[in-house]
XYZ file of C-alpha atoms in Angstrom:
744
model
C 106.526 41.270 132.703
C 104.947 44.139 134.577
C 108.144 46.095 134.150
C 108.112 45.501 130.439
C 104.490 46.602 130.114
C 105.231 49.869 131.970
C 108.242 50.551 129.812
C 106.279 50.012 126.701
C 103.495 52.349 127.740
C 105.928 54.973 128.776
C 107.810 54.767 125.512
C 104.574 55.185 123.560
C 103.484 58.158 125.659
C 106.924 59.690 125.113
C 106.688 59.299 121.396
C 103.276 61.097 121.415
C 104.752 63.919 123.448
C 107.723 64.295 121.040
C 105.345 64.479 118.082
C 103.244 67.075 119.765
C 106.369 69.082 120.563
C 107.590 69.003 117.033
C 104.241 70.201 115.752
C 104.306 73.083 118.316
C 107.832 74.086 117.242
C 106.759 74.141 113.558
C 103.874 76.404 114.468
C 105.552 78.760 116.899
C 108.915 79.143 115.169
C 112.471 78.446 116.219
C 113.186 77.445 119.754
C 114.512 80.398 121.874
C 118.024 80.221 123.234
C 118.319 79.863 126.995
C 118.392 83.058 129.037
C 121.339 81.841 131.070
C 123.637 82.116 128.077
C 126.019 85.025 127.614
C 125.634 85.591 123.917
C 123.020 86.776 121.475
C 123.351 85.637 117.937
C 125.676 88.500 117.044
C 126.206 90.176 120.413
C 128.849 88.288 122.317
C 129.642 88.945 125.966
C 132.792 87.724 127.640
C 132.077 84.322 129.111
C 134.884 82.041 128.002
C 136.779 82.438 131.252
C 136.024 83.732 134.708
C 138.632 86.472 134.521
C 136.915 88.006 131.515
C 133.750 88.343 133.548
C 135.553 89.955 136.423
C 137.412 92.239 133.990
C 134.095 93.386 132.492
C 132.733 94.048 136.010
C 135.906 95.989 136.842
C 135.493 98.156 133.767
C 131.901 99.000 134.872
C 133.266 100.098 138.217
C 136.064 102.084 136.615
C 133.550 103.884 134.331
C 131.416 104.783 137.372
C 134.437 105.931 139.359
C 135.749 108.072 136.507
C 132.330 109.744 136.154
C 132.212 110.346 139.906
C 135.729 111.867 140.080
C 134.831 114.177 137.209
C 131.686 115.287 138.886
C 133.563 115.984 142.115
C 136.155 117.955 140.198
C 133.445 120.149 138.634
C 131.260 120.510 141.743
C 132.676 122.936 144.254
C 129.984 122.811 146.967
C 130.960 122.380 150.536
C 129.634 119.486 152.564
C 126.269 120.247 154.160
C 125.065 119.231 157.622
C 124.730 115.453 157.282
C 127.691 115.105 154.921
C 130.039 117.099 157.168
C 128.850 115.188 160.262
C 129.674 111.843 158.647
C 133.031 113.228 157.512
C 133.751 114.275 161.094
C 132.850 110.757 162.332
C 135.199 109.206 159.779
C 137.993 111.557 160.871
C 137.324 110.651 164.499
C 137.646 106.941 163.809
C 140.643 107.397 161.528
C 142.392 109.303 164.347
C 141.382 106.723 166.938
C 143.009 104.067 164.801
C 146.150 106.183 164.493
C 145.781 106.485 160.719
C 145.143 110.277 160.637
C 147.173 113.028 162.398
C 145.789 114.515 165.536
C 144.837 111.341 167.407
C 145.857 107.888 168.531
C 144.576 104.627 169.967
C 142.860 105.178 173.329
C 141.298 101.733 173.894
C 137.984 100.124 172.947
C 135.951 102.287 175.216
C 137.315 105.423 173.607
C 136.646 103.945 170.177
C 133.047 103.126 171.076
C 132.587 106.656 172.460
C 132.954 107.952 168.911
C 129.674 106.378 167.716
C 127.069 107.307 170.308
C 124.136 107.363 167.854
C 125.218 105.635 164.632
C 127.122 102.310 164.567
C 130.874 102.593 163.771
C 131.631 100.185 160.903
C 131.171 102.584 157.989
C 133.182 105.289 159.799
C 135.927 102.792 160.519
C 136.148 101.818 156.891
C 135.878 105.398 155.703
C 138.478 106.573 158.208
C 140.850 103.796 157.070
C 140.476 104.907 153.416
C 141.023 108.551 154.414
C 144.210 107.464 156.175
C 145.489 106.423 152.729
C 143.772 108.930 150.407
C 143.605 112.033 152.621
C 140.979 113.711 154.828
C 139.620 116.406 152.539
C 136.031 115.892 151.327
C 136.978 114.915 147.818
C 139.767 112.588 149.001
C 137.366 111.017 151.510
C 134.967 110.224 148.635
C 137.320 107.407 147.520
C 135.711 105.504 150.376
C 132.376 105.726 148.500
C 134.087 104.209 145.445
C 135.007 101.231 147.584
C 131.433 100.809 148.743
C 130.313 101.124 145.135
C 132.671 98.320 144.177
C 131.006 96.100 146.845
C 127.506 96.975 145.578
C 128.355 96.256 141.960
C 129.974 92.976 142.899
C 127.027 91.815 144.944
C 124.454 92.747 142.298
C 126.527 91.105 139.493
C 126.954 87.892 141.526
C 123.285 87.845 142.471
C 122.300 88.365 138.798
C 124.669 85.605 137.677
C 123.110 83.290 140.189
C 119.580 84.088 139.032
C 120.101 83.877 135.285
C 123.648 83.820 134.140
C 126.895 85.794 133.769
C 125.579 88.116 131.108
C 122.551 89.030 133.177
C 124.804 89.736 136.162
C 126.813 92.222 134.116
C 123.709 93.842 132.775
C 122.357 94.245 136.283
C 125.628 95.784 137.487
C 125.670 98.243 134.616
C 122.096 99.282 135.311
C 122.895 99.811 138.975
C 125.767 102.034 137.933
C 123.429 104.045 135.722
C 120.532 104.398 138.205
C 120.106 108.147 138.926
C 119.454 107.844 142.700
C 122.364 105.486 143.261
C 124.656 107.596 141.075
C 123.840 110.625 143.309
C 124.738 108.667 146.472
C 128.220 107.855 145.040
C 129.161 111.542 145.453
C 127.176 112.245 148.603
C 129.209 111.503 151.706
C 126.471 109.885 153.804
C 125.922 106.372 155.036
C 123.287 105.557 152.394
C 125.651 103.961 149.818
C 127.544 101.873 152.507
C 124.149 100.833 153.886
C 122.819 99.930 150.487
C 125.906 97.830 149.721
C 125.959 96.070 153.005
C 122.216 95.394 153.104
C 122.238 94.007 149.517
C 125.134 91.679 150.439
C 123.234 90.475 153.505
C 120.056 89.767 151.573
C 121.897 87.873 148.821
C 123.867 85.702 151.230
C 120.763 85.042 153.354
C 118.896 83.991 150.188
C 121.655 81.592 149.261
C 121.351 79.916 152.706
C 117.558 79.785 152.449
C 117.656 77.966 149.111
C 116.629 74.288 149.215
C 119.350 71.703 149.754
C 121.831 70.833 148.395
C 122.440 74.320 147.062
C 121.436 75.951 150.365
C 121.446 75.172 154.098
C 125.228 74.924 154.428
C 127.171 75.997 157.526
C 129.440 78.299 155.614
C 126.403 80.024 154.053
C 124.725 80.554 157.368
C 127.840 82.032 159.005
C 128.563 84.262 155.954
C 124.943 85.509 156.005
C 125.125 86.218 159.768
C 128.398 88.166 159.364
C 126.849 90.181 156.494
C 123.694 90.970 158.543
C 125.815 92.078 161.508
C 127.926 94.267 159.202
C 124.782 95.889 157.706
C 123.421 96.713 161.143
C 126.798 98.043 162.212
C 126.781 100.393 159.258
C 123.476 101.859 160.279
C 120.686 100.501 162.404
C 118.081 101.425 159.723
C 119.313 98.302 157.871
C 116.659 96.554 159.959
C 113.984 98.184 157.785
C 115.208 96.065 154.881
C 116.494 93.032 156.775
C 113.957 92.487 159.590
C 111.204 90.660 157.675
C 113.543 88.508 155.493
C 115.515 87.545 158.614
C 112.345 86.564 160.469
C 111.251 84.503 157.504
C 114.612 82.801 157.358
C 114.618 82.069 161.066
C 111.091 80.663 160.941
C 111.807 78.372 157.985
C 115.153 77.361 159.359
C 113.811 76.345 162.732
C 111.179 74.112 161.031
C 114.021 72.091 159.430
C 115.979 69.987 161.837
C 119.316 70.090 159.943
C 119.257 73.909 159.995
C 118.218 74.606 163.580
C 121.750 74.622 164.990
C 122.795 76.842 162.087
C 120.104 79.381 162.939
C 121.180 79.470 166.609
C 124.834 79.854 165.630
C 124.018 82.634 163.249
C 122.002 84.518 165.848
C 124.861 84.143 168.298
C 127.288 85.580 165.766
C 125.096 88.577 165.021
C 124.600 89.357 168.705
C 128.334 88.918 169.458
C 129.104 91.469 166.729
C 126.430 94.064 167.556
C 126.033 93.893 171.325
C 129.375 95.507 172.315
C 128.470 98.701 170.531
C 124.798 98.570 171.572
C 125.715 97.892 175.232
C 127.998 100.924 175.241
C 125.701 103.355 173.448
C 122.119 102.046 173.793
C 120.807 105.133 175.633
C 122.134 107.684 173.177
C 121.178 105.446 170.263
C 117.543 105.357 171.441
C 117.532 109.117 171.900
C 119.153 109.798 168.560
C 116.904 107.461 166.714
C 113.846 109.076 168.231
C 115.047 112.552 167.162
C 116.170 111.495 163.668
C 113.132 109.381 162.815
C 110.018 110.292 164.797
C 110.645 113.939 165.777
C 112.231 114.812 162.387
C 109.364 113.276 160.460
C 106.859 115.196 162.538
C 108.785 118.470 162.170
C 109.101 118.063 158.384
C 105.345 117.327 157.992
C 105.718 113.774 156.613
C 102.491 111.725 156.434
C 101.540 109.304 159.210
C 103.039 105.787 158.923
C 99.768 104.041 158.214
C 98.197 106.534 155.780
C 97.756 105.883 152.090
C 100.033 108.843 151.338
C 102.794 107.127 153.346
C 102.441 103.828 151.501
C 102.606 105.600 148.127
C 105.332 108.035 149.193
C 108.253 106.227 147.547
C 106.248 104.836 144.643
C 105.803 108.336 143.254
C 109.571 108.800 143.435
C 110.254 105.776 141.272
C 110.628 107.549 137.831
C 112.967 110.113 139.310
C 115.076 107.703 141.356
C 115.269 104.843 138.776
C 115.042 106.773 135.558
C 112.359 106.517 132.882
C 114.428 104.484 130.391
C 115.218 101.880 132.960
C 111.597 101.724 134.079
C 110.106 101.726 130.564
C 112.281 99.032 129.035
C 112.163 96.872 132.189
C 108.412 97.278 132.468
C 107.799 96.567 128.759
C 109.995 93.494 128.857
C 108.234 92.176 131.945
C 104.829 92.808 130.390
C 105.724 90.948 127.199
C 107.138 88.039 129.112
C 103.960 87.846 131.162
C 101.797 87.922 128.009
C 103.931 85.184 126.429
C 103.424 83.093 129.532
C 99.684 83.551 129.388
C 99.646 82.620 125.683
C 101.725 79.529 126.150
C 99.783 78.451 129.281
C 103.013 76.910 130.490
C 103.609 75.557 133.972
C 105.564 77.194 136.764
C 108.937 76.366 135.043
C 108.088 78.435 132.071
C 107.153 81.653 133.860
C 109.067 84.787 134.229
C 109.625 84.365 137.932
C 109.968 80.884 139.353
C 109.659 80.691 143.146
C 112.210 77.910 143.255
C 114.802 79.775 141.240
C 115.491 82.678 143.625
C 113.183 85.250 142.097
C 110.600 84.800 144.775
C 113.184 85.619 147.466
C 114.277 88.733 145.516
C 110.726 89.911 145.000
C 109.824 89.224 148.650
C 112.851 91.177 149.927
C 112.010 94.085 147.700
C 108.402 94.235 148.846
C 109.348 93.819 152.539
C 111.961 96.595 152.297
C 109.604 98.918 150.490
C 106.783 98.306 153.050
C 108.937 98.768 156.135
C 110.600 101.862 154.737
C 107.221 103.342 153.789
C 105.999 102.777 157.343
C 108.942 104.750 158.760
C 107.841 108.174 160.074
C 110.723 109.945 158.338
C 110.323 110.045 154.513
C 113.708 111.259 153.263
C 114.154 110.122 149.660
C 117.527 108.606 150.603
C 116.054 106.090 152.956
C 114.652 103.900 150.166
C 118.149 103.456 148.702
C 118.707 99.871 150.023
C 115.627 98.723 148.086
C 116.764 100.236 144.788
C 119.278 97.520 143.740
C 116.590 94.893 144.318
C 114.218 96.803 142.076
C 116.954 97.212 139.462
C 117.515 93.424 139.449
C 113.751 92.918 138.829
C 113.694 95.519 136.037
C 116.835 94.025 134.538
C 114.894 90.807 134.133
C 112.472 92.747 131.981
C 115.425 94.052 129.859
C 116.709 90.478 129.523
C 113.354 89.139 128.497
C 112.896 91.826 125.896
C 116.325 91.206 124.427
C 115.588 87.484 124.383
C 112.225 88.063 122.776
C 113.826 90.028 119.924
C 116.328 87.218 119.466
C 113.719 84.576 119.358
C 110.764 86.062 117.507
C 109.582 88.364 114.796
C 112.843 89.255 112.998
C 114.806 87.522 110.300
C 117.419 85.245 111.814
C 120.457 87.063 110.561
C 119.269 90.417 112.056
C 118.141 89.191 115.462
C 121.455 89.554 117.221
C 122.115 92.973 115.699
C 118.621 94.107 116.725
C 119.112 92.909 120.302
C 122.532 94.512 120.459
C 121.099 97.781 119.106
C 118.230 97.784 121.639
C 120.709 97.094 124.470
C 123.012 99.937 123.354
C 120.089 102.396 122.901
C 118.645 101.428 126.279
C 121.994 101.802 128.114
C 122.726 105.126 126.307
C 119.296 106.491 127.180
C 119.687 105.479 130.803
C 123.130 106.957 130.950
C 121.979 110.184 129.327
C 119.139 110.526 131.840
C 121.485 110.069 134.756
C 124.105 112.399 133.259
C 121.607 115.200 132.731
C 120.361 114.788 136.307
C 123.873 114.882 137.704
C 124.969 117.862 135.603
C 121.951 119.884 136.827
C 123.209 119.349 140.392
C 126.683 120.697 139.800
C 127.482 123.833 141.796
C 130.464 125.706 140.390
C 130.950 127.831 143.531
C 131.534 126.675 147.115
C 128.667 128.695 148.503
C 130.638 130.355 151.335
C 134.183 131.523 152.055
C 134.602 128.910 154.766
C 137.907 127.560 153.490
C 139.478 131.052 153.666
C 138.031 131.672 157.137
C 139.488 128.421 158.483
C 142.827 129.119 156.857
C 143.001 132.485 158.560
C 142.032 130.947 161.909
C 144.606 128.213 161.568
C 147.312 130.807 161.093
C 146.524 132.121 164.555
C 145.765 128.988 166.550
C 147.760 126.371 164.672
C 146.791 122.964 166.024
C 145.596 124.118 169.466
C 142.168 122.815 170.584
C 139.710 125.597 169.785
C 135.941 125.820 169.807
C 134.299 128.396 167.463
C 130.741 129.454 168.161
C 129.009 129.385 164.744
C 125.884 131.569 164.563
C 125.074 131.309 160.833
C 123.547 128.014 159.840
C 123.180 127.187 156.129
C 124.118 124.216 153.965
C 127.424 125.896 153.003
C 128.272 127.256 156.461
C 127.369 125.439 159.672
C 128.933 123.963 162.780
C 129.656 120.624 161.164
C 131.551 121.792 158.061
C 133.417 124.307 160.222
C 134.662 121.237 162.178
C 135.374 119.336 158.939
C 137.673 121.942 157.539
C 139.037 122.945 160.936
C 140.312 119.461 161.518
C 142.047 118.931 158.186
C 145.680 117.757 158.486
C 145.565 117.349 162.263
C 143.716 120.560 163.109
C 141.765 120.798 166.329
C 139.158 123.506 165.423
C 135.605 122.506 166.267
C 132.467 124.419 165.333
C 129.531 124.485 167.759
C 126.116 126.131 167.545
C 124.634 127.915 170.505
C 122.465 130.960 171.033
C 119.154 129.670 169.733
C 117.586 130.731 173.008
C 117.889 134.199 174.561
C 118.751 132.679 177.906
C 122.020 131.341 176.478
C 123.337 134.735 175.371
C 124.946 135.841 178.666
C 126.796 132.510 178.838
C 128.119 132.944 175.295
C 129.328 136.449 175.991
C 130.957 135.272 179.268
C 132.823 132.231 178.011
C 133.170 132.270 174.161
C 136.657 132.843 172.781
C 136.033 132.721 168.987
C 132.779 133.447 167.082
C 131.763 133.275 163.476
C 129.094 135.810 162.549
C 127.469 137.056 159.417
C 126.108 140.355 158.342
C 122.441 140.382 157.437
C 120.120 137.581 158.383
C 122.793 135.150 159.584
C 121.329 132.481 157.316
C 118.759 131.566 159.919
C 115.208 132.516 160.695
C 115.824 132.469 164.470
C 115.458 135.969 165.902
C 117.550 134.911 168.934
C 120.569 134.127 166.699
C 120.359 137.495 164.934
C 120.069 139.166 168.288
C 123.193 137.406 169.605
C 125.103 138.549 166.523
C 124.227 142.187 167.331
C 125.155 141.731 171.003
C 128.629 140.435 170.096
C 129.227 143.451 167.874
C 128.173 145.879 170.622
C 130.021 144.048 173.383
C 133.444 145.639 174.045
C 135.051 142.342 174.959
C 135.283 141.162 171.301
C 137.033 142.441 168.231
C 136.639 141.530 164.538
C 139.600 139.624 163.189
C 138.582 139.559 159.528
C 135.681 139.471 157.095
C 134.986 137.717 153.786
C 132.371 138.327 151.131
C 129.544 135.799 151.166
C 126.387 136.107 149.080
C 123.446 138.542 148.663
C 125.685 141.366 149.817
C 126.427 139.581 153.128
C 129.866 139.018 154.764
C 131.230 136.325 157.024
C 132.979 137.795 160.024
C 135.449 136.150 162.451
C 135.426 137.671 165.977
C 137.710 137.018 168.944
C 137.797 137.958 172.596
C 140.113 140.890 173.154
C 143.377 140.284 174.854
C 142.724 143.095 177.310
C 139.191 141.846 178.126
C 138.518 139.776 181.214
C 139.445 136.164 180.455
C 136.744 133.756 179.366
C 134.962 132.261 182.392
C 135.671 128.608 183.147
C 133.102 126.007 183.984
C 135.291 124.160 186.474
C 133.999 125.579 189.763
C 130.450 125.622 188.513
C 130.694 121.951 187.606
C 132.064 121.044 191.039
C 129.111 122.876 192.641
C 126.652 121.136 190.306
C 128.174 117.743 191.154
C 127.836 118.518 194.845
C 124.201 119.510 194.302
C 123.068 116.123 192.896
C 123.185 114.718 196.417
C 119.817 116.493 196.737
C 118.282 114.190 194.188
C 116.138 115.373 191.190
C 116.342 119.052 192.357
C 120.123 118.952 191.827
C 119.900 116.982 188.620
C 117.741 119.687 187.039
C 120.523 122.267 187.346
C 122.971 119.805 185.812
C 120.741 119.180 182.815
C 120.263 122.888 182.285
C 123.986 123.707 182.436
C 125.778 120.828 180.764
C 124.216 121.093 177.283
C 125.167 124.756 176.650
C 128.572 124.175 178.182
C 129.385 121.360 175.822
C 128.619 123.655 172.927
C 131.048 126.245 174.285
C 133.733 123.672 175.080
C 133.581 121.138 172.300
C 136.825 119.495 173.412
C 135.494 118.985 176.993
C 138.625 120.578 178.373
C 136.866 121.358 181.655
C 136.476 117.622 182.214
C 140.246 117.110 182.128
C 140.849 119.876 184.545
C 138.137 118.789 186.978
C 139.359 115.212 186.797
C 142.937 116.280 187.612
C 141.653 118.472 190.498
C 139.535 115.680 191.976
C 142.371 113.093 191.905
C 144.685 115.577 193.586
C 142.076 116.140 196.324
C 141.685 112.386 196.838
C 145.405 111.933 197.285
C 145.179 114.307 200.240
C 141.826 113.069 201.484
C 140.443 109.790 200.074
C 136.981 110.689 201.505
C 136.724 114.159 200.014
C 132.965 114.358 199.108
C 133.363 117.074 196.444
C 135.975 115.054 194.607
C 133.867 111.870 194.787
C 130.714 113.601 193.512
C 132.674 115.310 190.759
C 134.302 112.031 189.605
C 130.888 110.266 189.755
C 129.238 112.855 187.598
C 132.195 112.835 185.206
C 131.921 109.126 184.819
C 128.251 109.450 183.974
C 128.928 112.167 181.356
C 131.732 110.051 179.862
C 129.449 106.995 179.623
C 131.473 104.920 182.042
C 128.754 103.274 184.187
C 131.089 100.811 185.906
C 133.327 103.655 187.021
C 130.321 105.708 188.158
C 129.177 102.724 190.184
C 132.501 102.644 192.048
C 132.343 106.331 192.952
C 128.716 106.187 194.061
C 129.448 103.148 196.061
C 132.095 105.089 197.971
C 129.628 107.923 198.491
C 127.077 105.396 199.733
C 129.440 104.417 202.516
C 130.488 107.993 203.147
C 126.919 109.312 203.458
C 124.845 106.435 204.924
C 121.860 108.769 205.637
C 121.549 109.960 201.984
C 119.392 107.732 199.740
C 120.558 109.230 196.449
C 124.006 107.568 196.079
C 122.164 104.250 196.167
C 119.621 105.495 193.662
C 122.381 106.643 191.328
C 124.198 103.325 191.676
C 121.019 101.449 190.706
C 120.562 103.701 187.614
C 124.124 103.311 186.320
C 123.962 99.566 186.925
C 120.803 99.363 184.930
C 122.517 101.376 182.218
C 125.324 98.820 182.281
C 122.770 95.943 181.912
C 123.516 94.749 185.468
C 119.859 94.393 186.372
C 120.391 91.824 189.098
C 123.004 93.925 190.944
C 120.886 97.022 190.489
C 117.886 95.267 192.001
C 120.010 94.228 195.072
C 121.302 97.780 195.553
C 117.889 99.456 195.202
C 116.144 96.821 197.314
C 118.669 97.147 200.088
C 118.426 100.911 200.112
C 114.612 100.945 199.933
C 114.569 99.006 203.226
C 116.479 101.870 204.883
C 114.752 104.846 203.255
C 111.164 105.776 202.506
C 111.930 106.918 198.983
C 109.572 106.159 196.104
C 112.362 106.379 193.508
C 114.288 103.553 195.265
C 111.150 101.396 195.404
C 110.482 101.976 191.713
C 114.078 101.174 190.820
C 113.994 97.948 192.838
C 110.811 96.853 191.082
C 112.054 97.818 187.607
C 115.424 96.167 188.074
C 113.668 93.076 189.475
C 111.520 92.763 186.367
C 114.483 93.237 184.043
C 116.453 90.592 185.915
C 113.683 88.077 185.329
C 111.538 88.324 188.495
C 108.122 88.562 186.891
C 106.443 88.804 190.299
C 107.635 92.429 190.368
C 105.539 93.450 187.342
C 102.487 94.355 189.338
C 104.382 96.274 192.046
C 106.266 98.091 189.305
C 103.031 99.209 187.676
C 102.207 101.086 190.867
C 105.629 102.278 192.009
C 106.959 103.625 188.631
C 104.152 106.180 188.025
C 104.454 107.395 191.646
C 108.211 107.893 191.300
C 107.849 109.651 187.975
C 105.313 112.051 189.454
C 107.627 112.799 192.372
C 110.664 113.458 190.099
C 108.612 115.705 187.827
C 107.282 117.646 190.766
C 110.791 118.227 192.172
C 112.098 119.285 188.766
C 109.298 121.717 188.115
C 109.411 123.141 191.628
C 113.172 123.825 191.854
C 114.163 127.441 192.492
C 114.987 129.600 189.468
C 118.449 130.377 190.790
C 119.454 126.709 190.426
C 119.148 126.874 186.613
C 120.940 130.174 186.024
C 124.055 130.067 183.925
C 127.337 130.368 185.779
C 128.732 133.858 186.007
């Protein structure tokens, strides 16, 4: 009876609601069609089969690629500093994989050596594409088309998940027409690969974060973890976009018992993928990140991270990067949808963005990425690129709402589909025109320098021999990096290096340089020391001019070579052996190494001296296994080659050979710490500190103890570390001037 009473009441209430709904429909007009559909009343998008959807997406990619190839054909500029450096990295990795001439597989250690500051994944992919397409700059740009395909696919799939197939295609089309993203498709940097990889990671992570049963699956968690690891291995700045969403996902996942094990497994997968590279290159990565982010931002005068100007920095770039048509139509559509929601006073299910439908995740990721990127000290416009696809998806929702509103209201029924189609066409045409005008304005019909001719002339003389060219001019069209890019085409071994910024380096350049690239006039640099070095080379009788090529503003590029009858270029071998022997003195000897190695590596970009010294040292050890000069040389070589385990072996032998010298033990502890062997480093330093009264050993023992988990060493470390630092600084500052002179 009770059941019958409830049913009766419910039926009556339902009838009342139906009547009210019919009255509302009569007042407000025809019921709008659902947004998830693929068709307007007269504008039909391919939705009958899945292959039609993928075909439409492929056509969008083909249109973008065709526009990019046309732009590259018209633009004749040479790769600038960053672009050439990333090209060189791709060539390095392609050669290491045996896909490009001039290299071959040398093992995992040699492969990891090629990415000391930036992770290797993008260069591995780009190098693989170059192995098939070619290693010239335009041929290498096919790799960017591959990353663009990934970005379009992710955005289209994300849009299809949020609203429907048609919305996914619209979002992909808008991404293809966004001015800033279109510029990245022809700019050989890591920004487009990073944008594609980070967008993929956020989308997959959001799928896992969705409530069950649509989310929380094992496959989703592992796929998201793999995508996150891939994004970080493209470039570590992916953490600016991924850090906060990942922390949110970890926190929510750990609060749900069924997902805890998935969170731990995903973290293990990310660490397993990233740690091998990080373990090998963590020191150079920290140093490179500091220079590229903090020092670069300070040098360029960017605002402080927590200032209002910093928070608004990328906001003011929005119209230029996204384009006014995309912003205007998306903003108008979003505003109208919000006003309709206010007028209807509907619940959460009727709003523009429902937090349970995936829009909250998208909005949160966009805000988190914008905030973290704005807080970065370096404000290059390219750094906001990973956030742009998220913003385009949000703006595409405004486009979709506006099209839907035209369909549903205010126009006679037979014209609604045509009006929506016309608005869509006008909007896409306006967005495309804005992007096209911006790209056409950036076309440079001339290469900017005769670099290609210079390298061709040099290749005729040196063929594929390993050669280092000292490059004194430094401009976007002529610098050490693009000299290397063109010098290494088709298996070439010509490297460009820049040296001579300081007057103290000039005698070393004149003593050891074999090839130099000069320019008449101002050398393309404001450094007086570089212009002075150019004059010194011209006056020095040991060099002759091989050729000259017209440049710009009446200047010429000149190729100079050491004369055949001049004294041969000095070698660094004996100087290196003496420097290696000198590090047994501790910091005083290390100071001379630091002063000499940097300039030498600019003069010998192939590190040929290391091969010769290595062969000499092994030959000495065959005759005398306890030869100290050979052991010190091999130990220092292992440090410079980033082989801490090998360095530990050589310093261990020196420890036994010179039991009264504390520094082999100190060096062992340092390289063990660099190799993440904190426990072993603590044992070495602690044992040596018992034999020697050396503050550095005591500090290393305390530091290694803390890093190995002995928290009792924190307080002693707070006392011993400052004392050791002061001692090292005093020895470095007080070393004799003769120790830092360049080798003669």
